[in-house]
GROMACS .gro file of C-alpha atoms in nm:
model
  209
    1UNK     CA    1   3.173  18.251  12.982
    2UNK     CA    2   2.970  17.924  13.029
    3UNK     CA    3   3.043  17.747  13.382
    4UNK     CA    4   3.075  17.409  13.334
    5UNK     CA    5   3.168  17.324  13.713
    6UNK     CA    6   2.810  17.396  13.856
    7UNK     CA    7   2.791  17.016  13.877
    8UNK     CA    8   3.031  16.733  13.806
    9UNK     CA    9   3.149  16.795  13.456
   10UNK     CA   10   3.141  16.556  13.164
   11UNK     CA   11   3.404  16.624  12.897
   12UNK     CA   12   3.358  16.467  12.562
   13UNK     CA   13   3.674  16.421  12.367
   14UNK     CA   14   3.629  16.359  11.981
   15UNK     CA   15   3.805  16.076  11.858
   16UNK     CA   16   4.081  16.256  11.652
   17UNK     CA   17   3.961  16.021  11.314
   18UNK     CA   18   3.903  16.295  11.055
   19UNK     CA   19   4.116  16.292  10.749
   20UNK     CA   20   4.086  16.517  10.470
   21UNK     CA   21   3.985  16.201  10.315
   22UNK     CA   22   3.679  16.077  10.535
   23UNK     CA   23   3.590  16.434  10.610
   24UNK     CA   24   3.240  16.466  10.512
   25UNK     CA   25   3.137  16.145  10.659
   26UNK     CA   26   3.338  16.163  10.969
   27UNK     CA   27   3.204  16.518  11.022
   28UNK     CA   28   2.836  16.439  11.014
   29UNK     CA   29   2.918  16.163  11.259
   30UNK     CA   30   3.104  16.404  11.499
   31UNK     CA   31   2.817  16.672  11.500
   32UNK     CA   32   2.587  16.377  11.588
   33UNK     CA   33   2.749  16.307  11.860
   34UNK     CA   34   2.785  16.715  11.925
   35UNK     CA   35   2.421  16.747  11.919
   36UNK     CA   36   2.359  16.413  12.159
   37UNK     CA   37   2.592  16.554  12.390
   38UNK     CA   38   2.389  16.894  12.427
   39UNK     CA   39   2.052  16.688  12.454
   40UNK     CA   40   2.251  16.493  12.738
   41UNK     CA   41   2.372  16.778  12.939
   42UNK     CA   42   2.728  16.700  12.863
   43UNK     CA   43   2.949  17.020  13.018
   44UNK     CA   44   3.202  17.045  12.742
   45UNK     CA   45   3.283  16.881  12.398
   46UNK     CA   46   3.664  16.949  12.285
   47UNK     CA   47   3.703  16.927  11.911
   48UNK     CA   48   4.044  16.690  11.882
   49UNK     CA   49   4.101  16.663  11.525
   50UNK     CA   50   4.483  16.694  11.471
   51UNK     CA   51   4.483  16.548  11.096
   52UNK     CA   52   4.257  16.841  10.967
   53UNK     CA   53   4.378  17.142  10.769
   54UNK     CA   54   4.290  17.464  10.910
   55UNK     CA   55   4.027  17.515  10.697
   56UNK     CA   56   3.822  17.203  10.773
   57UNK     CA   57   3.898  17.234  11.118
   58UNK     CA   58   3.762  17.594  11.116
   59UNK     CA   59   3.444  17.429  10.920
   60UNK     CA   60   3.384  17.154  11.217
   61UNK     CA   61   3.428  17.381  11.495
   62UNK     CA   62   3.223  17.636  11.320
   63UNK     CA   63   2.931  17.391  11.282
   64UNK     CA   64   2.982  17.246  11.629
   65UNK     CA   65   2.974  17.594  11.773
   66UNK     CA   66   2.623  17.662  11.575
   67UNK     CA   67   2.523  17.347  11.795
   68UNK     CA   68   2.619  17.416  12.133
   69UNK     CA   69   2.518  17.800  12.121
   70UNK     CA   70   2.260  17.869  12.357
   71UNK     CA   71   2.302  17.562  12.564
   72UNK     CA   72   2.480  17.457  12.860
   73UNK     CA   73   2.765  17.264  12.662
   74UNK     CA   74   3.088  17.457  12.632
   75UNK     CA   75   3.297  17.394  12.315
   76UNK     CA   76   3.642  17.387  12.280
   77UNK     CA   77   3.902  17.334  12.043
   78UNK     CA   78   4.231  17.151  12.083
   79UNK     CA   79   4.540  17.346  12.061
   80UNK     CA   80   4.432  17.607  11.811
   81UNK     CA   81   4.330  17.946  12.013
   82UNK     CA   82   4.297  18.104  11.672
   83UNK     CA   83   4.050  17.856  11.503
   84UNK     CA   84   3.842  17.859  11.838
   85UNK     CA   85   3.800  18.229  11.835
   86UNK     CA   86   3.742  18.254  11.432
   87UNK     CA   87   3.484  17.953  11.505
   88UNK     CA   88   3.312  18.091  11.795
   89UNK     CA   89   3.393  17.798  12.017
   90UNK     CA   90   3.376  17.881  12.390
   91UNK     CA   91   3.750  17.806  12.441
   92UNK     CA   92   4.057  17.616  12.373
   93UNK     CA   93   4.228  17.317  12.520
   94UNK     CA   94   4.630  17.325  12.532
   95UNK     CA   95   4.859  17.040  12.536
   96UNK     CA   96   5.227  17.024  12.647
   97UNK     CA   97   5.317  17.149  12.299
   98UNK     CA   98   5.059  17.454  12.278
   99UNK     CA   99   5.117  17.774  12.387
  100UNK     CA  100   5.102  17.855  12.727
  101UNK     CA  101   4.794  17.919  12.933
  102UNK     CA  102   4.952  18.273  13.009
  103UNK     CA  103   5.010  18.367  12.677
  104UNK     CA  104   4.674  18.269  12.549
  105UNK     CA  105   4.501  18.436  12.826
  106UNK     CA  106   4.643  18.781  12.690
  107UNK     CA  107   4.448  18.763  12.378
  108UNK     CA  108   4.156  18.524  12.510
  109UNK     CA  109   4.075  18.791  12.775
  110UNK     CA  110   3.827  18.657  13.035
  111UNK     CA  111   3.558  18.568  12.772
  112UNK     CA  112   3.678  18.230  12.704
  113UNK     CA  113   3.768  17.891  12.879
  114UNK     CA  114   4.107  17.749  12.880
  115UNK     CA  115   4.156  17.423  12.975
  116UNK     CA  116   4.532  17.235  13.006
  117UNK     CA  117   4.650  16.862  12.967
  118UNK     CA  118   4.875  16.778  13.260
  119UNK     CA  119   5.038  16.443  13.368
  120UNK     CA  120   5.210  16.530  13.712
  121UNK     CA  121   5.107  16.750  13.988
  122UNK     CA  122   5.395  17.038  13.895
  123UNK     CA  123   5.229  17.026  13.544
  124UNK     CA  124   4.889  17.109  13.708
  125UNK     CA  125   5.009  17.364  13.968
  126UNK     CA  126   5.161  17.565  13.652
  127UNK     CA  127   4.884  17.583  13.455
  128UNK     CA  128   4.670  17.670  13.749
  129UNK     CA  129   4.882  17.948  13.827
  130UNK     CA  130   4.920  18.102  13.463
  131UNK     CA  131   4.551  18.145  13.360
  132UNK     CA  132   4.421  17.817  13.282
  133UNK     CA  133   4.045  17.744  13.396
  134UNK     CA  134   4.061  17.407  13.458
  135UNK     CA  135   4.329  17.091  13.404
  136UNK     CA  136   4.272  16.747  13.287
  137UNK     CA  137   4.502  16.518  13.451
  138UNK     CA  138   4.570  16.156  13.390
  139UNK     CA  139   4.604  15.880  13.267
  140UNK     CA  140   4.399  15.772  13.586
  141UNK     CA  141   4.312  15.423  13.462
  142UNK     CA  142   4.447  15.198  13.195
  143UNK     CA  143   4.333  15.252  12.836
  144UNK     CA  144   4.393  15.065  12.529
  145UNK     CA  145   4.696  15.283  12.442
  146UNK     CA  146   4.812  15.389  12.766
  147UNK     CA  147   4.917  15.132  13.038
  148UNK     CA  148   5.128  15.351  13.212
  149UNK     CA  149   4.868  15.502  13.469
  150UNK     CA  150   4.866  15.801  13.741
  151UNK     CA  151   4.631  15.635  13.948
  152UNK     CA  152   4.368  15.725  14.215
  153UNK     CA  153   4.620  15.791  14.488
  154UNK     CA  154   4.806  16.093  14.257
  155UNK     CA  155   4.491  16.225  14.139
  156UNK     CA  156   4.351  16.272  14.484
  157UNK     CA  157   4.671  16.442  14.584
  158UNK     CA  158   4.673  16.679  14.280
  159UNK     CA  159   4.296  16.773  14.366
  160UNK     CA  160   4.371  16.821  14.730
  161UNK     CA  161   4.656  17.040  14.643
  162UNK     CA  162   4.485  17.273  14.376
  163UNK     CA  163   4.128  17.281  14.557
  164UNK     CA  164   3.926  17.437  14.484
  165UNK     CA  165   4.060  17.470  14.121
  166UNK     CA  166   3.884  17.232  13.901
  167UNK     CA  167   4.086  16.894  13.829
  168UNK     CA  168   3.919  16.681  13.523
  169UNK     CA  169   4.040  16.306  13.565
  170UNK     CA  170   4.081  16.133  13.211
  171UNK     CA  171   4.200  15.789  13.122
  172UNK     CA  172   3.976  15.479  13.100
  173UNK     CA  173   3.678  15.620  13.283
  174UNK     CA  174   3.330  15.501  13.215
  175UNK     CA  175   3.020  15.421  13.377
  176UNK     CA  176   3.183  15.137  13.607
  177UNK     CA  177   3.444  15.392  13.765
  178UNK     CA  178   3.325  15.729  13.723
  179UNK     CA  179   3.219  15.766  14.105
  180UNK     CA  180   3.594  15.683  14.219
  181UNK     CA  181   3.735  15.966  14.035
  182UNK     CA  182   3.453  16.225  14.179
  183UNK     CA  183   3.514  16.050  14.537
  184UNK     CA  184   3.878  16.150  14.482
  185UNK     CA  185   3.810  16.530  14.474
  186UNK     CA  186   3.782  16.538  14.080
  187UNK     CA  187   3.546  16.816  13.939
  188UNK     CA  188   3.449  16.602  13.659
  189UNK     CA  189   3.591  16.329  13.413
  190UNK     CA  190   3.688  16.355  13.042
  191UNK     CA  191   3.656  16.074  12.790
  192UNK     CA  192   3.708  15.960  12.435
  193UNK     CA  193   3.572  15.611  12.389
  194UNK     CA  194   3.273  15.613  12.664
  195UNK     CA  195   3.141  15.937  12.543
  196UNK     CA  196   3.162  15.890  12.190
  197UNK     CA  197   2.930  15.572  12.199
  198UNK     CA  198   2.582  15.709  12.186
  199UNK     CA  199   2.458  15.453  12.410
  200UNK     CA  200   2.765  15.481  12.658
  201UNK     CA  201   2.703  15.850  12.689
  202UNK     CA  202   2.343  15.817  12.733
  203UNK     CA  203   2.364  15.564  13.018
  204UNK     CA  204   2.663  15.771  13.209
  205UNK     CA  205   2.460  16.114  13.177
  206UNK     CA  206   2.161  15.935  13.289
  207UNK     CA  207   2.340  15.792  13.592
  208UNK     CA  208   2.510  16.100  13.675
  209UNK     CA  209   2.208  16.344  13.615
   0.00000   0.00000   0.00000
């Protein structure tokens, strides 16, 4: 299993824009982002493309896994543990509607990463107790689609309660504020907008590493 928490983790989540209609074009865009993420030393990439068929998701994840193979970048697939295993990904990222981390761990063993999205201290504690390797906690700051934020104080409290278990902050994080979440105790941060833009990705990783 890859160890993405040796330094502050940077977790790139894909934009979720892929569909059957645009797949040939968007597939190349996503794979270009994955290549850049590997080059920039991004810790983890999550393939989060909920509108694809199982067949196309497997195709995308397989191609992404071929890019991350042999690098320090771990590849995870959103929700679909079966696709993650079949595609040779490094793990799965579970949502609130996914199978539990405990259930997934029974057939994953200890060879693959399990991440879990959480929005409260109780959810984070439960995921940690049931076999997740890390939790993503947020939204910390406002984003265009989410104004109901958790905030830095709650992030700090959750990180303190779970220490040394890795808590990854999510929500409105970019080059202007990533240091705030690290100072709050987060093991790293996840982002969609800030990490799918090539120039923003390069500037963020250059500032951190």
